[in-house]
Short mmCIF file of C-alpha atoms in Angstrom, two decimals:
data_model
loop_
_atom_site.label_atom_id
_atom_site.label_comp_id
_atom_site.label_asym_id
_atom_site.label_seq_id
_atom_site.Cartn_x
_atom_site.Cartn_y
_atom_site.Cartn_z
CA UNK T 1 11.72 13.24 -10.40
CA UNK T 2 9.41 10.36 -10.97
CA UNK T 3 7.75 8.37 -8.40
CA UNK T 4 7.81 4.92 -9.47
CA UNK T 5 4.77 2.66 -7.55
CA UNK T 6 3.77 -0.95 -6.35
CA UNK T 7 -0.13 -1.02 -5.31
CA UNK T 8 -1.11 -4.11 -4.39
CA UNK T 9 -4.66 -5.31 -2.34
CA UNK T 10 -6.00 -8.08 -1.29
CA UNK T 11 -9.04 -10.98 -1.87
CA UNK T 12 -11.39 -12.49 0.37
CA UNK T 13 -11.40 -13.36 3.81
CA UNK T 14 -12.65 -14.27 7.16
CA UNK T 15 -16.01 -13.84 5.88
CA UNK T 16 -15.25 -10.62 3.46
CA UNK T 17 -16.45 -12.28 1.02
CA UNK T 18 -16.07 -9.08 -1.85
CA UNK T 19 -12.89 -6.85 -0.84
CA UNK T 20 -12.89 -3.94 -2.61
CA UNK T 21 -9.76 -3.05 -2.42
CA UNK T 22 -9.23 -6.36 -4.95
CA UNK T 23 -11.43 -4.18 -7.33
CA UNK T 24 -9.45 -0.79 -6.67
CA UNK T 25 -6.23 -2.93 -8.47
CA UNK T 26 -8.94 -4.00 -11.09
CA UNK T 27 -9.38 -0.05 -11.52
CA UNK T 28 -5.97 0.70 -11.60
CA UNK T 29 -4.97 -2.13 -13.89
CA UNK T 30 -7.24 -0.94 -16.66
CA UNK T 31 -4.25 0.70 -18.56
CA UNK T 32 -6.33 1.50 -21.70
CA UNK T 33 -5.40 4.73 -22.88
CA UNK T 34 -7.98 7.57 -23.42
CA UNK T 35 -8.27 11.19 -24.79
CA UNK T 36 -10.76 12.59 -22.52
CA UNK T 37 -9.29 13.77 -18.79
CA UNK T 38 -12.95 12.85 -17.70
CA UNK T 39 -12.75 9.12 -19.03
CA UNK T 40 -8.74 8.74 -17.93
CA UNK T 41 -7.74 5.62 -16.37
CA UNK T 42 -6.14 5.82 -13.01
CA UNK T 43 -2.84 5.12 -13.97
CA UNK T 44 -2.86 7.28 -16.65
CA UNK T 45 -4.18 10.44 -13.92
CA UNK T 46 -1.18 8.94 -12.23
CA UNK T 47 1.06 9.25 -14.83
CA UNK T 48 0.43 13.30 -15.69
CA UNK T 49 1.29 13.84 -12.13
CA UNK T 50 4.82 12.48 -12.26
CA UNK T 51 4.03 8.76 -11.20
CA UNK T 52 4.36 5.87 -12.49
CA UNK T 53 2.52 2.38 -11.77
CA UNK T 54 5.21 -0.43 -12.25
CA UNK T 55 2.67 -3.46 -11.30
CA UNK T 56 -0.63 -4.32 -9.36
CA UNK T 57 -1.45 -7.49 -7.68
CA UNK T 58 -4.27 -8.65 -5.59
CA UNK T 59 -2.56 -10.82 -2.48
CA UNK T 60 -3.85 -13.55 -1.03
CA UNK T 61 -5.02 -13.45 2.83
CA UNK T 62 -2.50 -15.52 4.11
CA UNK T 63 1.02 -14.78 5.72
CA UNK T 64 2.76 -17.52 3.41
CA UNK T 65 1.00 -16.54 0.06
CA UNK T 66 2.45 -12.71 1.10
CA UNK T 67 5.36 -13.94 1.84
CA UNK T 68 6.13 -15.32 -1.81
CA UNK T 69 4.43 -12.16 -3.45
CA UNK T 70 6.52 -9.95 -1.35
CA UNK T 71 10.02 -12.39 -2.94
CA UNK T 72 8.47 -12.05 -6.31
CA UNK T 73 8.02 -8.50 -6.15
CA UNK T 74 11.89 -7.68 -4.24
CA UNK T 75 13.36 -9.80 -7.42
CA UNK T 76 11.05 -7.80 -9.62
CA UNK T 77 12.57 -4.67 -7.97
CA UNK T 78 15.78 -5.98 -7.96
CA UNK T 79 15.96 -7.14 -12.19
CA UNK T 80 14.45 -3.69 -12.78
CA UNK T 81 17.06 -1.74 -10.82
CA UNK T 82 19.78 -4.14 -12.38
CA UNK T 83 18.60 -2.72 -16.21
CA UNK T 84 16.77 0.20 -15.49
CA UNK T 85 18.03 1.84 -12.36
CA UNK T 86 16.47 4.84 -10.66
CA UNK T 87 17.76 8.52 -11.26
CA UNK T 88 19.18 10.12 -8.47
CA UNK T 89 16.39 11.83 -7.69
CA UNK T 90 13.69 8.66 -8.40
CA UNK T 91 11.85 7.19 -6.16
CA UNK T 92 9.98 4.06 -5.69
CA UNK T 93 7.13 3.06 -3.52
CA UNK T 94 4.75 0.34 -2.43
CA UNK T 95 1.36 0.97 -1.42
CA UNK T 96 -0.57 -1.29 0.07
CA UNK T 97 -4.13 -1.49 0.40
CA UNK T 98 -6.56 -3.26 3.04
CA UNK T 99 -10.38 -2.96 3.81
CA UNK T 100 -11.22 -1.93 7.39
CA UNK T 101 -15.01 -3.21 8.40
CA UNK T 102 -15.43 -0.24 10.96
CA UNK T 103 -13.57 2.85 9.58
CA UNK T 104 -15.57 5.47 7.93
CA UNK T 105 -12.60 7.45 6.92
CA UNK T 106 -9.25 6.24 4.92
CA UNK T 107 -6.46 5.13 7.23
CA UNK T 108 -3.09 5.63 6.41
CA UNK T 109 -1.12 3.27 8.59
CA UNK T 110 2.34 4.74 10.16
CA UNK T 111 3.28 1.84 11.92
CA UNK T 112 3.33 -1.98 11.01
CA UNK T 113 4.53 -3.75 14.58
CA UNK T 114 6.18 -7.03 14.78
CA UNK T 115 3.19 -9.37 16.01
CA UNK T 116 1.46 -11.97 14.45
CA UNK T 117 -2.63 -12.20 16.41
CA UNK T 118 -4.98 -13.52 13.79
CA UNK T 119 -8.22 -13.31 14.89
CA UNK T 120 -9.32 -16.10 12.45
CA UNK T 121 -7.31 -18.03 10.82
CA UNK T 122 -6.10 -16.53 7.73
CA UNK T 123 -6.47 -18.34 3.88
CA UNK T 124 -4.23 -21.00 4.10
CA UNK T 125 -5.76 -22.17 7.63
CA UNK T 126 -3.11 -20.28 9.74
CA UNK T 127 -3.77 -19.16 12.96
CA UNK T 128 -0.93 -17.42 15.45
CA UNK T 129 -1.37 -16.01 18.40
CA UNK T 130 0.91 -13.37 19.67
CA UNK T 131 4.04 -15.01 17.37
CA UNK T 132 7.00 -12.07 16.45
CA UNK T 133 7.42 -12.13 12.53
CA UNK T 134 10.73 -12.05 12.99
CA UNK T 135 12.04 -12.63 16.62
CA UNK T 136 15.19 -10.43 15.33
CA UNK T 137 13.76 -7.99 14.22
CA UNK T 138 12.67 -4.62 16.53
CA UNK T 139 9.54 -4.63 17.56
CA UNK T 140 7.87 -1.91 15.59
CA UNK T 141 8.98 -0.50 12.21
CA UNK T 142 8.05 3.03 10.55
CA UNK T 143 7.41 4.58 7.06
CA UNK T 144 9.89 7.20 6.78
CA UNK T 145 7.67 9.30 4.64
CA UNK T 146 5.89 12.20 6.57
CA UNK T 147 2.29 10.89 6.54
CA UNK T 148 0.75 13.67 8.44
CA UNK T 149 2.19 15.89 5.49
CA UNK T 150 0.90 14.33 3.20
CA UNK T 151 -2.06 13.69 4.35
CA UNK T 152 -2.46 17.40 5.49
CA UNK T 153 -1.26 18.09 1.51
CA UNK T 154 -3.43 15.95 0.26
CA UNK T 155 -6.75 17.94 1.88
CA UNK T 156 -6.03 20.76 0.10
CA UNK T 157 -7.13 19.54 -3.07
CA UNK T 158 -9.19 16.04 -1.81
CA UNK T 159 -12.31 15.87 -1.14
CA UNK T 160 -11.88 12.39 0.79
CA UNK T 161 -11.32 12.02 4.50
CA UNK T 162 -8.55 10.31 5.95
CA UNK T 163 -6.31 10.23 8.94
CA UNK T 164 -3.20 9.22 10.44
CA UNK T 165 -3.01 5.34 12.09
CA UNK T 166 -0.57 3.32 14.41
CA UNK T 167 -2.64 0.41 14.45
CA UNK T 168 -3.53 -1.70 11.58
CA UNK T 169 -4.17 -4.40 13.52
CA UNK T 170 -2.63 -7.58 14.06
CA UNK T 171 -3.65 -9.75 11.52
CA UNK T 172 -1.92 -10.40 7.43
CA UNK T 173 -2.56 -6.64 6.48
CA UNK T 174 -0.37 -5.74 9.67
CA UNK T 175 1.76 -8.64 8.51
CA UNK T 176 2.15 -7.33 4.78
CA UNK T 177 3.24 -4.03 6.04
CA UNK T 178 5.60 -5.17 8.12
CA UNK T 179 7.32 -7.50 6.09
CA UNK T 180 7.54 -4.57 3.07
CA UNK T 181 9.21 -2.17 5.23
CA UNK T 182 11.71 -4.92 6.13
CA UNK T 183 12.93 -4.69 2.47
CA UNK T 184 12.54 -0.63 1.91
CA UNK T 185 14.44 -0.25 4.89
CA UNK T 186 17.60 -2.14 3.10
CA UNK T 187 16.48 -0.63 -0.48
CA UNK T 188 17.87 3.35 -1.15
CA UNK T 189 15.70 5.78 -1.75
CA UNK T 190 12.35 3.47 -1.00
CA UNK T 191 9.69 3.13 1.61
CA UNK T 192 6.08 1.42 2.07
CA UNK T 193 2.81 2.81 3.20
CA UNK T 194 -0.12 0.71 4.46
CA UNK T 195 -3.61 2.26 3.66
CA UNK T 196 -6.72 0.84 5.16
CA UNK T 197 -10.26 1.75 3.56
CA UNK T 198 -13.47 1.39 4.44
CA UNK T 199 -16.50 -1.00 2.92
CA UNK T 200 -17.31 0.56 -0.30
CA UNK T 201 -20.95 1.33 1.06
CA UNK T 202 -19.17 3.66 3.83
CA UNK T 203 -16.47 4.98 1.22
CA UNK T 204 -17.20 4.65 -2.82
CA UNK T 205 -14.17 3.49 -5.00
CA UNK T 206 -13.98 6.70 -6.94
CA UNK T 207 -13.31 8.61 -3.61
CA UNK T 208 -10.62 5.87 -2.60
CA UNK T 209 -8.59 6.98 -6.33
CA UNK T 210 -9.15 10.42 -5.07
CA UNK T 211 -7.33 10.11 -2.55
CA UNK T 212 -4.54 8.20 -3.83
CA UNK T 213 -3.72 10.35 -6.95
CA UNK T 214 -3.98 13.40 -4.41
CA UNK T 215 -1.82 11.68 -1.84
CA UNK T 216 1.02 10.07 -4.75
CA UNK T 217 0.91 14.18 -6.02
CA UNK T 218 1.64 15.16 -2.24
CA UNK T 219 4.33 12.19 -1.62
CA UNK T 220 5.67 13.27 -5.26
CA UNK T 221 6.03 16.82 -4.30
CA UNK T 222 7.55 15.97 0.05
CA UNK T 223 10.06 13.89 -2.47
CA UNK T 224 10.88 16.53 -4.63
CA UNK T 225 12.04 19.39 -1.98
#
């Protein structure tokens, strides 16, 4: 089966004023082919392990900017499936990724809950306190994907440390998450995962792809069984 990915991270804000996660898409952008396994480019270390990267995007820190990103990318989804629809056994999966100022490990986020509490207004000057996302909606909503497992997998062979989440805060990353699992959990064979990582000075980019080719093998192989 193939594991077909969305990674998408985010720009500046509230005074983060370099986000690295807006240089991990950079990374994983960089498509240009190469025949040393040293010199590979993340999506091609991706690609020998059964996944493949449909698209990158860095979002902008604001609840309507992710919004329209998250539209774009659903009618993206939606024109590809329409032409090119998944196998039976396919898969496809958006990972999103967020700096945390305080963690020292990688957190992968279980839980995105239905709360908008910026603690500073976000890019476009936005500012709720304690508003739903959606006042229909429940108030929490899940990945389905066995995180622990994967994470646990993932250990084996990775070198980086991470651990399991419930609270990625309040503000857009929270907001991003929730808002993508909204759509996997009307899309077959789908799901979202929210991954938080530390200031590259705590955590260095190269240990952050680590972790996600070692995590995509683990997710590739849950999928498979």
């Amino acid at each position: 089966m193939t594991l077909y990915l969305h990674v998408t991270g985010f720009g500046p804000f509230c005074g983060v004023e370099t986000n690295p996660t807006t240089h991990l898409m950079e990374r994983l952008s960089n498509a240009a082919p190469s025949s040393s396994p040293a010199t590979s480019s993340l999506s091609d270390r991706l690609f020998a392990c059964g996944c493949v990267l449909l698209s990158t995007s860095v979002l902008v820190v604001s609840g309507k900017a992710v919004d329209a990103d998250l539209k774009s990318l659903t009618e993206a989804e939606d024109a590809r499936q329409k032409h090119y629809p998944l196998a039976p056994n396919d898969f496809l999966l958006r990972i999103h990724f967020g700096v945390h100022g305080s963690a020292t490990k990688v957190h992968v986020e279980s839980t995105a809950w239905n709360e908008a509490n910026f603690r500073c207004p976000d890019e476009a000057g936005w500012q709720p306190i304690k508003e739903p996302i959606d006042a229909t909606a429940a108030d929490s909503l899940q990945s389905g994907l066995p995180l622990q497992a994967l994470i646990d997998e993932a250990a084996l062979t990775c070198s980086t440390p991470a651990l399991l989440s419930t609270d990625p805060g309040r503000f857009v990353c929270n907001y991003t998450y929730f808002r993508s699992l909204q759509r996997t959990a009307v899309c077959p064979r789908s799901d979202a995962v929210f991954v938080h990582v530390p200031p590259t000075q705590v955590l260095s980019l190269e240990k952050v792809e680590e972790f996600l080719i070692h995590f995509c093998q683990a997710a590739r192989k849950q999928l498979c069984q």
